[in-house]
Short mmCIF file of C-alpha atoms in Angstrom, two decimals:
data_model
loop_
_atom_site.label_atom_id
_atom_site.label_comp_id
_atom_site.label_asym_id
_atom_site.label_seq_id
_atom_site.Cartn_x
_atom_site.Cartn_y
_atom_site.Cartn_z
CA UNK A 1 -8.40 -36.77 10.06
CA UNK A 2 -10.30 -39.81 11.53
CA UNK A 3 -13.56 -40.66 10.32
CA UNK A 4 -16.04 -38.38 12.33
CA UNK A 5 -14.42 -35.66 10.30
CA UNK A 6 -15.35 -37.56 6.86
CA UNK A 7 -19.29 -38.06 8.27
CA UNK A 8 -19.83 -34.40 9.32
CA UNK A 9 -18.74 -33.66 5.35
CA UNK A 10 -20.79 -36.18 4.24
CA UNK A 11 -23.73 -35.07 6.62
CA UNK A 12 -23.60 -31.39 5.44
CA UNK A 13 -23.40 -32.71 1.61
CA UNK A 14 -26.72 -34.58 2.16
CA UNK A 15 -28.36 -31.76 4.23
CA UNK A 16 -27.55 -28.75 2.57
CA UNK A 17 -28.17 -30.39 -0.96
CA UNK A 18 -25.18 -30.13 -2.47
CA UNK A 19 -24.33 -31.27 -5.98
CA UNK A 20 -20.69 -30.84 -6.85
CA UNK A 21 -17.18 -30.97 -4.53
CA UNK A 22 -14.18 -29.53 -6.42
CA UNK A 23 -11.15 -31.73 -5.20
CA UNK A 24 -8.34 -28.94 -5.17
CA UNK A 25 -4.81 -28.48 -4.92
CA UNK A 26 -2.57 -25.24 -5.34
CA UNK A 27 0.41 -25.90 -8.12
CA UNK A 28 4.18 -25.32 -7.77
CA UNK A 29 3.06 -21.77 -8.75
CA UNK A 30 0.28 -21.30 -6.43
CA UNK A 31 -2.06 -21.61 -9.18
CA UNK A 32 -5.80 -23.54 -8.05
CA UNK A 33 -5.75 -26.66 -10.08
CA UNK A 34 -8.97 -29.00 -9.39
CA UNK A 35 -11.23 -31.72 -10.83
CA UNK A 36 -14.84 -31.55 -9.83
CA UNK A 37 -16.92 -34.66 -9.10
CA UNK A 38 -20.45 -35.60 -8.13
CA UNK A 39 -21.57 -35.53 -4.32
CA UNK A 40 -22.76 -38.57 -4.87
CA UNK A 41 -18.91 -39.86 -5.43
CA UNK A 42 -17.38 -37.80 -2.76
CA UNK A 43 -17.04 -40.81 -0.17
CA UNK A 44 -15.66 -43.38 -2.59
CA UNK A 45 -13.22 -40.66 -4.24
CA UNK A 46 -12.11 -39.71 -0.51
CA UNK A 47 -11.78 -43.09 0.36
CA UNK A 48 -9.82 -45.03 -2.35
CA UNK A 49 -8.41 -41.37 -3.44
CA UNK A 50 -8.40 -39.11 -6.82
CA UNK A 51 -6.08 -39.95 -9.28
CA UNK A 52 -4.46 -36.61 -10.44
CA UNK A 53 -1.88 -36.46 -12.92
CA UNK A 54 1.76 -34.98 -11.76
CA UNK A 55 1.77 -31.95 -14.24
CA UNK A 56 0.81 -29.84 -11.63
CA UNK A 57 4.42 -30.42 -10.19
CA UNK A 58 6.49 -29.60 -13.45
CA UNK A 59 4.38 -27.24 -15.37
CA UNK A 60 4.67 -23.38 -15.63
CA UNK A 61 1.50 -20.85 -14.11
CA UNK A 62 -0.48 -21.90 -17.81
CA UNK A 63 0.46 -25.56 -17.65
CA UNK A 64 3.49 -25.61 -20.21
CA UNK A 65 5.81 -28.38 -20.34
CA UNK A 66 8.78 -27.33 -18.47
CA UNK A 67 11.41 -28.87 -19.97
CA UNK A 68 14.44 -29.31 -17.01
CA UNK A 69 12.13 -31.20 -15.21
CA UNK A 70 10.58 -34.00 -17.21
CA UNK A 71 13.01 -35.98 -15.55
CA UNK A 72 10.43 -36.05 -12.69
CA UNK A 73 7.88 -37.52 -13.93
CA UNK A 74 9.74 -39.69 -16.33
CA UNK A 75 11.07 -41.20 -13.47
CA UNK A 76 7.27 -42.19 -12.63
CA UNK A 77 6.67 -43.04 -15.82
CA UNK A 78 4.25 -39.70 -16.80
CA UNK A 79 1.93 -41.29 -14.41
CA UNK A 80 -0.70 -40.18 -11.53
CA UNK A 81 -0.72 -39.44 -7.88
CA UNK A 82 -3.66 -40.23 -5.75
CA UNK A 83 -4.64 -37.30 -4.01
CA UNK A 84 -6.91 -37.78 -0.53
CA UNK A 85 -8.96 -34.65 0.93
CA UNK A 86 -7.96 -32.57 4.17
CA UNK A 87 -11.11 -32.87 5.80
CA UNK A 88 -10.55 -29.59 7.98
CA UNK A 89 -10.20 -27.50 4.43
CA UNK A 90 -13.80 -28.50 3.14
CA UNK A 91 -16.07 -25.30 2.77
CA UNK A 92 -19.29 -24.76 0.56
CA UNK A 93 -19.09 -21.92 -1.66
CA UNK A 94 -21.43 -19.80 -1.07
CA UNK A 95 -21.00 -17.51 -4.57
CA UNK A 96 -22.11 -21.04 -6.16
CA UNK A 97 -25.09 -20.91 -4.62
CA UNK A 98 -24.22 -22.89 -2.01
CA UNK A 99 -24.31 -26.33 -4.48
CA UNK A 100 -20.77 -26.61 -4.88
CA UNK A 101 -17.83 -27.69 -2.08
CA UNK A 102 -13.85 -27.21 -1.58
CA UNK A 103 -11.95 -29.22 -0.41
CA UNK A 104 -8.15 -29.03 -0.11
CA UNK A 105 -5.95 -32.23 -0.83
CA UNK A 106 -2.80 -34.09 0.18
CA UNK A 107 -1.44 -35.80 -3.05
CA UNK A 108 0.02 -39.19 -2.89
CA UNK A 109 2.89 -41.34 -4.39
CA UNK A 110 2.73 -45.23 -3.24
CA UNK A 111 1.06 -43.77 -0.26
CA UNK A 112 3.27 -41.27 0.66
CA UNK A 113 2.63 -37.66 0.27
CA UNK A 114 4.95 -35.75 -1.96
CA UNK A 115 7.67 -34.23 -0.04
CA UNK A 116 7.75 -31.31 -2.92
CA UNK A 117 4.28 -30.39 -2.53
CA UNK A 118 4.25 -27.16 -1.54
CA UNK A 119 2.10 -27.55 1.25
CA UNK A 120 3.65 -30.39 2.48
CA UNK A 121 6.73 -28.32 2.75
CA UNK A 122 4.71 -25.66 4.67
CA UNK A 123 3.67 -28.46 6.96
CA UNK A 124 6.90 -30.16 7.80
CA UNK A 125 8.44 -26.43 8.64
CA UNK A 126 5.36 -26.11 10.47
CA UNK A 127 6.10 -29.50 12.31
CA UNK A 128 10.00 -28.79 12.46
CA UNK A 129 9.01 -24.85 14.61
CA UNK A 130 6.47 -27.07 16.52
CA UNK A 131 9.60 -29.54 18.05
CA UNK A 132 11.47 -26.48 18.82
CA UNK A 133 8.63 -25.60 21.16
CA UNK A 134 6.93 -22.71 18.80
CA UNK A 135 3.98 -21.91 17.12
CA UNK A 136 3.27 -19.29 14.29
CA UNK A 137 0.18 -17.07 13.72
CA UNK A 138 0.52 -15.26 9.82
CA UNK A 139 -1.68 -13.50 7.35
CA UNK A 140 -0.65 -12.35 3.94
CA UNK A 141 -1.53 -9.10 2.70
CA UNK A 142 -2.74 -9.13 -0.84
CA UNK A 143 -2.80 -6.54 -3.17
CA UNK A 144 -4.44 -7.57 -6.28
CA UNK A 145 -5.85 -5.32 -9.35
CA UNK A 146 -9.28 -5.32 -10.47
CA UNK A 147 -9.72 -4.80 -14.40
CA UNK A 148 -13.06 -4.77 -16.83
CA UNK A 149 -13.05 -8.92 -18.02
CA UNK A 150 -13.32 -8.25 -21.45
CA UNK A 151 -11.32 -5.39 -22.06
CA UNK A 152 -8.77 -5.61 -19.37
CA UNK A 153 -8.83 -1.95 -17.95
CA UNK A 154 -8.46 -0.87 -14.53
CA UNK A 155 -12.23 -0.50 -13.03
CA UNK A 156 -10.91 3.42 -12.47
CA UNK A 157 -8.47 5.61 -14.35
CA UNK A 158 -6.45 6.65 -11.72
CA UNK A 159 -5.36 5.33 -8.39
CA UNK A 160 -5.01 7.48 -5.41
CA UNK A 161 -4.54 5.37 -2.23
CA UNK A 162 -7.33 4.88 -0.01
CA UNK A 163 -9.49 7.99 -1.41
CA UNK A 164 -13.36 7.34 -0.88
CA UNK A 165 -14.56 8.35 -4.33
CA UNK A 166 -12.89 5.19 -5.58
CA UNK A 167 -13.82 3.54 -2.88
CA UNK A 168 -17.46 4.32 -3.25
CA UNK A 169 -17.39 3.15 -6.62
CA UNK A 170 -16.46 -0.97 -5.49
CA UNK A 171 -19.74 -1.01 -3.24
CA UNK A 172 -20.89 -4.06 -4.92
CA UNK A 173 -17.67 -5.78 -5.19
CA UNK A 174 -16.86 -4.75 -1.61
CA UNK A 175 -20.27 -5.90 -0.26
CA UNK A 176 -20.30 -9.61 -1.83
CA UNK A 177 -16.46 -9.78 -0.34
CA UNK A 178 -17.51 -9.12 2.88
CA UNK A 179 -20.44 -10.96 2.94
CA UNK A 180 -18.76 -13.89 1.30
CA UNK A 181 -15.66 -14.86 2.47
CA UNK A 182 -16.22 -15.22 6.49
CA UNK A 183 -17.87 -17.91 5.06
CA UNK A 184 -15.34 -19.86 3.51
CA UNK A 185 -13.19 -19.06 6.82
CA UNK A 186 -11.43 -15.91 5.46
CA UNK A 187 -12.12 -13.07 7.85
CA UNK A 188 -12.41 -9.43 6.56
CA UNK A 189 -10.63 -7.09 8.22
CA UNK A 190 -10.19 -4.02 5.84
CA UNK A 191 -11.01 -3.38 2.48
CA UNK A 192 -8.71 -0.42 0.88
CA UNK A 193 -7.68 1.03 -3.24
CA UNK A 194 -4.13 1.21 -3.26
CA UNK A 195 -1.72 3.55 -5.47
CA UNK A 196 -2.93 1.78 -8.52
CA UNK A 197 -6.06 2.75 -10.98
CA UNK A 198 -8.06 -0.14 -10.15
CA UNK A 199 -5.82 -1.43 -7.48
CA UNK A 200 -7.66 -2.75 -4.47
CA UNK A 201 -6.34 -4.43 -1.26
CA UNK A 202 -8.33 -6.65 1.20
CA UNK A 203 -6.72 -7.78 4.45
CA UNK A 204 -8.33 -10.42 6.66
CA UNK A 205 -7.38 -11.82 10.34
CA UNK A 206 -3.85 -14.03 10.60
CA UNK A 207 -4.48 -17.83 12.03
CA UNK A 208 -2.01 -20.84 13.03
CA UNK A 209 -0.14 -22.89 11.46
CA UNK A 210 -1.05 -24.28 8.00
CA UNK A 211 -4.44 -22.66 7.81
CA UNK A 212 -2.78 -19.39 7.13
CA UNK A 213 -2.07 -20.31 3.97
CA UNK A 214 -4.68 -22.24 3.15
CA UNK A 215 -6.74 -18.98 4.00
CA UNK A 216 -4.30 -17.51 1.42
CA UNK A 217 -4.95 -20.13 -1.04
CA UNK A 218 -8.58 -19.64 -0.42
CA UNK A 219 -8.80 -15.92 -0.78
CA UNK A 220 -7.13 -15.51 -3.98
CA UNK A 221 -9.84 -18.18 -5.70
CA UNK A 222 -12.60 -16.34 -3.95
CA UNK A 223 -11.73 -12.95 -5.19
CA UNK A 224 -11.14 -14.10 -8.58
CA UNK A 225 -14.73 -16.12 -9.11
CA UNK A 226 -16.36 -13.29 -7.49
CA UNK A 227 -14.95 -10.54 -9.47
CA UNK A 228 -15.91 -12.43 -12.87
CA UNK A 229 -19.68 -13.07 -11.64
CA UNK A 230 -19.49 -9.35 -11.84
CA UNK A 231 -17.76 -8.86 -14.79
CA UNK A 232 -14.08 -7.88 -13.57
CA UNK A 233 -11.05 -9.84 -13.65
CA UNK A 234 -8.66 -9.95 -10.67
CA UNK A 235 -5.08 -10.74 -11.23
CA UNK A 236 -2.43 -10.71 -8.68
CA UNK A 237 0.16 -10.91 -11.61
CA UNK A 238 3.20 -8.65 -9.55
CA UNK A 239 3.50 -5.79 -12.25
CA UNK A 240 0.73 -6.28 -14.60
CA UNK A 241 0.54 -2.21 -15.81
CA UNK A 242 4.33 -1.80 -16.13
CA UNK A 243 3.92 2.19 -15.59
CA UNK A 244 1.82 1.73 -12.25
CA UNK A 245 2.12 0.40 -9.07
CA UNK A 246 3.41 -3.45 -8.93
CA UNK A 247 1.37 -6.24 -6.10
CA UNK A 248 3.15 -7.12 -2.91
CA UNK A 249 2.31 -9.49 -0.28
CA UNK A 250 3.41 -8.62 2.80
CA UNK A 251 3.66 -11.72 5.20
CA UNK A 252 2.90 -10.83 9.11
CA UNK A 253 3.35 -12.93 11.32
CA UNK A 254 3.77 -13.43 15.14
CA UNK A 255 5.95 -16.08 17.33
CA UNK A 256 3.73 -18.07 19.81
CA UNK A 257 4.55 -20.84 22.20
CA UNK A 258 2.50 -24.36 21.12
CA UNK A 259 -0.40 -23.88 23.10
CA UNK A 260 -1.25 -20.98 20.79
CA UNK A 261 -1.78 -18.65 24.13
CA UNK A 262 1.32 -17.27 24.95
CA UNK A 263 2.90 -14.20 22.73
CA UNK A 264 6.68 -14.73 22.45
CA UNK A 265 7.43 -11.89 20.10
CA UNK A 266 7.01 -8.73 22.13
CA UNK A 267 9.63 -7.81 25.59
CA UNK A 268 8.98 -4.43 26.88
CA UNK A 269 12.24 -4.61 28.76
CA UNK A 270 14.57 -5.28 25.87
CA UNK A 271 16.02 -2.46 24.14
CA UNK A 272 14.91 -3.56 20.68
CA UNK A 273 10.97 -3.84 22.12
CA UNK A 274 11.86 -7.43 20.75
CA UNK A 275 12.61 -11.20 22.76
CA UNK A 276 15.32 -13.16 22.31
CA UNK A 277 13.90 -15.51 20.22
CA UNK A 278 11.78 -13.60 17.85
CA UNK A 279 15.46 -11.35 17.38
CA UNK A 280 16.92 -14.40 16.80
CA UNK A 281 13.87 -15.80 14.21
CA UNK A 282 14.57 -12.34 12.06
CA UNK A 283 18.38 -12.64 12.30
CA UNK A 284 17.82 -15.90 10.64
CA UNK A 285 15.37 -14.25 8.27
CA UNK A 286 17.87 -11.13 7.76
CA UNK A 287 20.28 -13.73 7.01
CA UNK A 288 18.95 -15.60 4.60
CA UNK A 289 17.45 -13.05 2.78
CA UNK A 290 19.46 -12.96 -0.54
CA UNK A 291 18.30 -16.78 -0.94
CA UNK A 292 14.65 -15.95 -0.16
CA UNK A 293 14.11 -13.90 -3.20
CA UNK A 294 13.40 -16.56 -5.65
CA UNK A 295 10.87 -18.01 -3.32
CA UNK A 296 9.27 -14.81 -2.42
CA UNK A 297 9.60 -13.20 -5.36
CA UNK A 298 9.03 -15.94 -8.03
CA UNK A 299 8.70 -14.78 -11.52
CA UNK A 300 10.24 -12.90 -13.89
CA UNK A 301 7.70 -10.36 -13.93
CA UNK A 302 8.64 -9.63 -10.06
CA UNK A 303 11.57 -8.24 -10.27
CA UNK A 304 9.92 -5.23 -12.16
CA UNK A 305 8.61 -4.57 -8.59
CA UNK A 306 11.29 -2.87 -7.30
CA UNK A 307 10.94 0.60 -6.73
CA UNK A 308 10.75 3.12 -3.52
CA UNK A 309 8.40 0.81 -1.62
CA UNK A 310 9.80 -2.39 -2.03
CA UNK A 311 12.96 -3.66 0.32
CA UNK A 312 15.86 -3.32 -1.68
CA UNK A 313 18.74 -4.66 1.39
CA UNK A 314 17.90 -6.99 4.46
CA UNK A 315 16.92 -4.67 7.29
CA UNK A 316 14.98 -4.46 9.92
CA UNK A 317 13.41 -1.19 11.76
CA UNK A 318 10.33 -0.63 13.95
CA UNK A 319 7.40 0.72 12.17
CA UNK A 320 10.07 1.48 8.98
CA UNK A 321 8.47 0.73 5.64
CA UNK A 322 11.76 1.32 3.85
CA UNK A 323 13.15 -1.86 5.33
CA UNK A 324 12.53 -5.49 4.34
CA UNK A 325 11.40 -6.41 8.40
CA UNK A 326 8.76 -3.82 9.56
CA UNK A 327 8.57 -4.50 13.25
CA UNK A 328 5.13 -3.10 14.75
CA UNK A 329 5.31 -3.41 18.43
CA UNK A 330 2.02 -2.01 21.20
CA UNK A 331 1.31 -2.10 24.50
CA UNK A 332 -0.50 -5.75 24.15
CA UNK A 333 2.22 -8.19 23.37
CA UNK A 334 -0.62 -10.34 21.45
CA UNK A 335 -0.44 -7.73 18.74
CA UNK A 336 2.83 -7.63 17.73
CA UNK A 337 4.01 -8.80 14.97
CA UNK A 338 7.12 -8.79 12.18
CA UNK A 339 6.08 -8.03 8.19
CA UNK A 340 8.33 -9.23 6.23
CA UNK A 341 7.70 -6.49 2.96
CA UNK A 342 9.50 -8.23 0.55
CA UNK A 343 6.85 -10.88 -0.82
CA UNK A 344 4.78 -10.38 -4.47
CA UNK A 345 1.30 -10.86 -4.47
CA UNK A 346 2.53 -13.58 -7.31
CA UNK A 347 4.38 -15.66 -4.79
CA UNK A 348 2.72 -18.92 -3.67
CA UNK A 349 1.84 -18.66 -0.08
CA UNK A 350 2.59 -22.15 1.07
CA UNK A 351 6.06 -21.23 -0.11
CA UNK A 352 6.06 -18.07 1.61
CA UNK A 353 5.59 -19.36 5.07
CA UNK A 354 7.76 -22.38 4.59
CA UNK A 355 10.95 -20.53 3.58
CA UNK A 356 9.89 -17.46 6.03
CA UNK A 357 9.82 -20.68 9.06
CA UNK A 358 12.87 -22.35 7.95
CA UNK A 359 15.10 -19.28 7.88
CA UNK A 360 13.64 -18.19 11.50
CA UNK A 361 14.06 -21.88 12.90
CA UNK A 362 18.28 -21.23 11.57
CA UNK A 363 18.40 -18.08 13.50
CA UNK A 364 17.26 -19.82 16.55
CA UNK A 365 19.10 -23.10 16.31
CA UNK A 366 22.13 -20.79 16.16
CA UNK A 367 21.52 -17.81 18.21
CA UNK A 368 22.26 -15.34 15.40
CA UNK A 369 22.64 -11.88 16.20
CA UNK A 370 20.46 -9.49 15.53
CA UNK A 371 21.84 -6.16 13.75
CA UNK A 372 21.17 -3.07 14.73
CA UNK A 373 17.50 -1.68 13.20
CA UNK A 374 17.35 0.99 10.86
CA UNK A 375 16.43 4.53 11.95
CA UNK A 376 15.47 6.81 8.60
CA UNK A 377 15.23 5.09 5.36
CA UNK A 378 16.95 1.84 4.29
CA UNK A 379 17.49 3.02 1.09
CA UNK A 380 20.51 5.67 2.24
CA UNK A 381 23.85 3.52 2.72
CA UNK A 382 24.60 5.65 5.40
CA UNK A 383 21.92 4.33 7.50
CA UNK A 384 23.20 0.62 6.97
CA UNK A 385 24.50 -1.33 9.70
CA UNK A 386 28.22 -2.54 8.30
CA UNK A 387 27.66 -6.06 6.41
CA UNK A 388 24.14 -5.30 5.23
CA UNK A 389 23.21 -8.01 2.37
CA UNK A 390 21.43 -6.12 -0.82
CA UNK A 391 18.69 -8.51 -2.07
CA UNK A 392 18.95 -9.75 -5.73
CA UNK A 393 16.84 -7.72 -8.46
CA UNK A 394 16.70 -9.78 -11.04
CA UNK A 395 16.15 -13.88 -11.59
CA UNK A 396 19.60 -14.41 -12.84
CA UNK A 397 20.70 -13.27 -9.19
CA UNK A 398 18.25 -14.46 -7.13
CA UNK A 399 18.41 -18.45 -8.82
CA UNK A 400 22.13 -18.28 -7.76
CA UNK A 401 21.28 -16.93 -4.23
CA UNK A 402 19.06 -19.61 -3.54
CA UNK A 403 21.30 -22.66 -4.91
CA UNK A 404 23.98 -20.91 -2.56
CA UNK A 405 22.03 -21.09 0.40
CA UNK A 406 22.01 -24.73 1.63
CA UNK A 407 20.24 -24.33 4.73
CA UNK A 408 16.99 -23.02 2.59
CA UNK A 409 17.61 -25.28 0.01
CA UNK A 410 17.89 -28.30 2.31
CA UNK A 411 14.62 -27.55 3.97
CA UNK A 412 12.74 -27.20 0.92
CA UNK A 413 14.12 -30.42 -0.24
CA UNK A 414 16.13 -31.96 -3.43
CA UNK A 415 12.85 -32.87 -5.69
CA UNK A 416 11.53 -29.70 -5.06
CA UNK A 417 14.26 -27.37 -5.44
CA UNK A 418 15.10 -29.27 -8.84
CA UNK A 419 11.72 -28.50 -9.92
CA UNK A 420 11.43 -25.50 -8.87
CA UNK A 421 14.69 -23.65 -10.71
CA UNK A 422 13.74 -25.63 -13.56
CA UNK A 423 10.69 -23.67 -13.73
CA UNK A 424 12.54 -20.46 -12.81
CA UNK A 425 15.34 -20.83 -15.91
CA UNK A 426 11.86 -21.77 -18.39
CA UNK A 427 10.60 -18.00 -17.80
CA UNK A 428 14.29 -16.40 -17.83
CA UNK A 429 14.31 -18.49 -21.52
CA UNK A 430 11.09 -17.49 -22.43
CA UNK A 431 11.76 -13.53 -21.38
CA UNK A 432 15.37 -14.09 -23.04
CA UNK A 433 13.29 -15.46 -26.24
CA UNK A 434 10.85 -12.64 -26.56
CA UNK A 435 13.74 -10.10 -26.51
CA UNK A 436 15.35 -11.88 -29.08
CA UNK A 437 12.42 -12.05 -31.21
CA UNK A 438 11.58 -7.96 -30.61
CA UNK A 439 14.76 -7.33 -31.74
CA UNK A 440 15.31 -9.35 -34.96
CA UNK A 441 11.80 -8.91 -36.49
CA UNK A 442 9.58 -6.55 -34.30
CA UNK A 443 7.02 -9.53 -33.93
CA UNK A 444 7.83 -10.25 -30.37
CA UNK A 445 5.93 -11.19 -27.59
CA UNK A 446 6.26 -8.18 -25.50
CA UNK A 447 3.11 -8.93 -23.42
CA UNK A 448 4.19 -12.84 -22.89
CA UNK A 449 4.39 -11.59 -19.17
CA UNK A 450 0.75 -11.29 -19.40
CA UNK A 451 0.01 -14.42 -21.30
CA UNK A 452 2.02 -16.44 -18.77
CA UNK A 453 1.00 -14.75 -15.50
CA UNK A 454 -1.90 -12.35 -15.73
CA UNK A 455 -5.07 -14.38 -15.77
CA UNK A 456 -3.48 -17.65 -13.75
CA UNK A 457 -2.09 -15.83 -11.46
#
């Protein structure tokens, strides 16, 4: 960003009287991580940068040392990155009465930014889809649950999807969302309970490129500080009630040519309602699938998710929930769009889209096939097209997956995917640990799933 972008931020600091700009960053994890300073700092900070220690690259979702990976920052001798804002991300918050400003960074080493960074990695898929002629407009879809902060109970005893009585009783919540997070860029689209007691989804409008996920990023924040003004806590831990509904994410998105005008997903005169590229982006996809999992589904706690709802095998069928691609296809070509169902609400966004792009860009650099869709549910064999890949269901499975797939690891890149497993084989040992424990002496940490993920995430 050039320096017109820098005075508007300062401009708006000065006018609208702002005292405090949180300088923030989303972990390996997805996790918020941030250190505030005074507005009066914000153009010296911005200029000569934010030093920002590197734990945020090799810690776990509630910053413990993650032992496979000190080799990372021992390597850089435990010390800091300078981190330099995004001047496009900035936003006041308006549940902080307006005093206090966002702003996203890009973190630094010797002046270059981190290639492991997850957002980097979003942007250089981004960058990679852009050469190829593409662009891509995505949303998440969020399902989060909202509990009582002090004793940690769903807001309402039992869930019942959609149904207005619960509904009625999240006006408050409901009406400070809306009203809140246009502002911040995020716009509402629906606000919904799910199957959950005290589960809630809130969907808001897809955008281009990286600010999809920084929407993402954005959102999750948001809905956490404003549930605890009101006295709630909202966690989008996957399976935080292990005998009730588990969090997904489902990631929609859309192929567009660069100018962002032209829909390049929809062909009314192919069979498959589908055009050649976007059947090639979801062969890709369909493909790499298996080695997806540990990147959409990141914790150990996620693999409890699978159930009746969740893709089990990489499939693909128009308008079929039972398969891991839903296709939705209508009359205007701008509104259709691929969900890919297999995502947990845990997952970090930035790494969603980034692994989503570079298994789509494979399919089209190699004009893979795309098998036939499923008609009826995925979860019958007989309904399979012949060679159908199952998707791992537990860590173990899905670590090995992803360290087989060398086109998704390559495009994530070598720091990041050492970092990354590293972090996945600390909460295998820590589950591995806590059974261990149970079972010798009955003092075991059955609810370290909820120490680890349920407030940070």
């Amino acid at each position: 960003m050039d320096m017109m972008d820098q005075a508007k931020v300062l401009e708006l600091l000065e006018n609208r009287e702002v005292n405090l700009v949180r300088f923030e960053l989303s972990d390996m994890h997805g996790v918020p991580r941030c250190k505030t300073i005074p507005t009066s700092l914000f153009k010296k900070k911005a200029n000569e940068g934010l030093n920002f220690g590197l734990g945020f690259m090799n810690k776990d979702p509630g910053y413990n040392i993650v032992h496979g990976s000190k080799e990372y920052l021992e390597k850089r001798n435990f010390g800091d990155c300078v981190c330099f804002p995004e001047y496009n991300t900035f936003t006041l918050l308006p549940w902080c009465g307006n005093t206090t400003g966002r702003v996203l960074l890009e973190p630094r080493l010797e002046g270059i930014p981190i290639a492991a960074y997850p957002r980097n990695i979003a942007k250089r898929q981004l960058d990679r889809l852009k050469n190829l002629g593409y662009s891509l407009l995505s949303a998440h879809e969020h399902e989060f649950y909202l509990v009582d902060k002090e004793t940690r109970k769903p807001i309402y005893d039992i869930g019942n999807l959609r149904a207005t009585s619960n509904n009625f009783q999240l006006g408050k919540f409901y009406n400070e969302i809306a009203k809140q997070l246009p502002k911040v860029g995020v716009e509402i689209e629906t606000l919904e309970t799910g199957c959950g007691a005290g589960q809630l989804q809130v969907t808001y409008r897809p955008a281009f490129g990286i600010r999809a996920p920084d929407n993402a990023h954005t959102y999750k924040i948001s809905i956490k500080e404003i549930a605890y003004q009101q006295g709630y806590m909202a966690t989008f831990m996957t399976k935080p009630f292990f005998d009730d509904e588990s969090n997904g994410a489902h990631f929609c998105h859309s192929l567009w040519d660069v100018t962002e005008k032209i829909p390049l997903t929809h062909d009314p005169d192919d069979p498959t309602g589908l055009s050649q590229v976007a059947q090639h982006w979801m062969a890709g996809i369909l493909k790499h699938a298996p080695g997806l999992a540990l990147l959409l589904t990141p914790t150990v706690n996620c693999f409890r998710r699978y159930d009746f709802t969740t893709p089990v095998n990489a499939t693909w069928g128009i308008d079929n929930r039972s398969c891991y691609l839903r296709v939705k296809l209508r009359d205007d070509a701008k509104n259709a769009y691929m969900e890919n169902r297999a995502s947990s609400s845990a997952s970090n966004p930035y790494l969603t889209l980034a692994a989503t792009v570079a298994a789509g860009i494979d399919g089209i650099q190699h004009k893979l096939a795309l098998p036939k869709g499923v008609s009826g549910s995925a979860y019958n064999n007989m309904n399979l097209p012949l060679g159908t890949s199952m998707i791992p269901h537990n860590m173990k499975d899905a670590l090995k997956a992803f360290l087989d797939d060398e086109v998704i690891c390559k495009s994530m890149g070598e720091d990041f995917v050492k970092l990354f497993t590293a972090a996945k084989m600390h909460e295998m040992e820590l589950e591995e640990k806590a059974k261990r424990e149970a079972k010798v002496n009955g003092d075991g940490d059955s609810d370290w799933e909820h120490t680890l993920y349920f407030e940070s995430m």
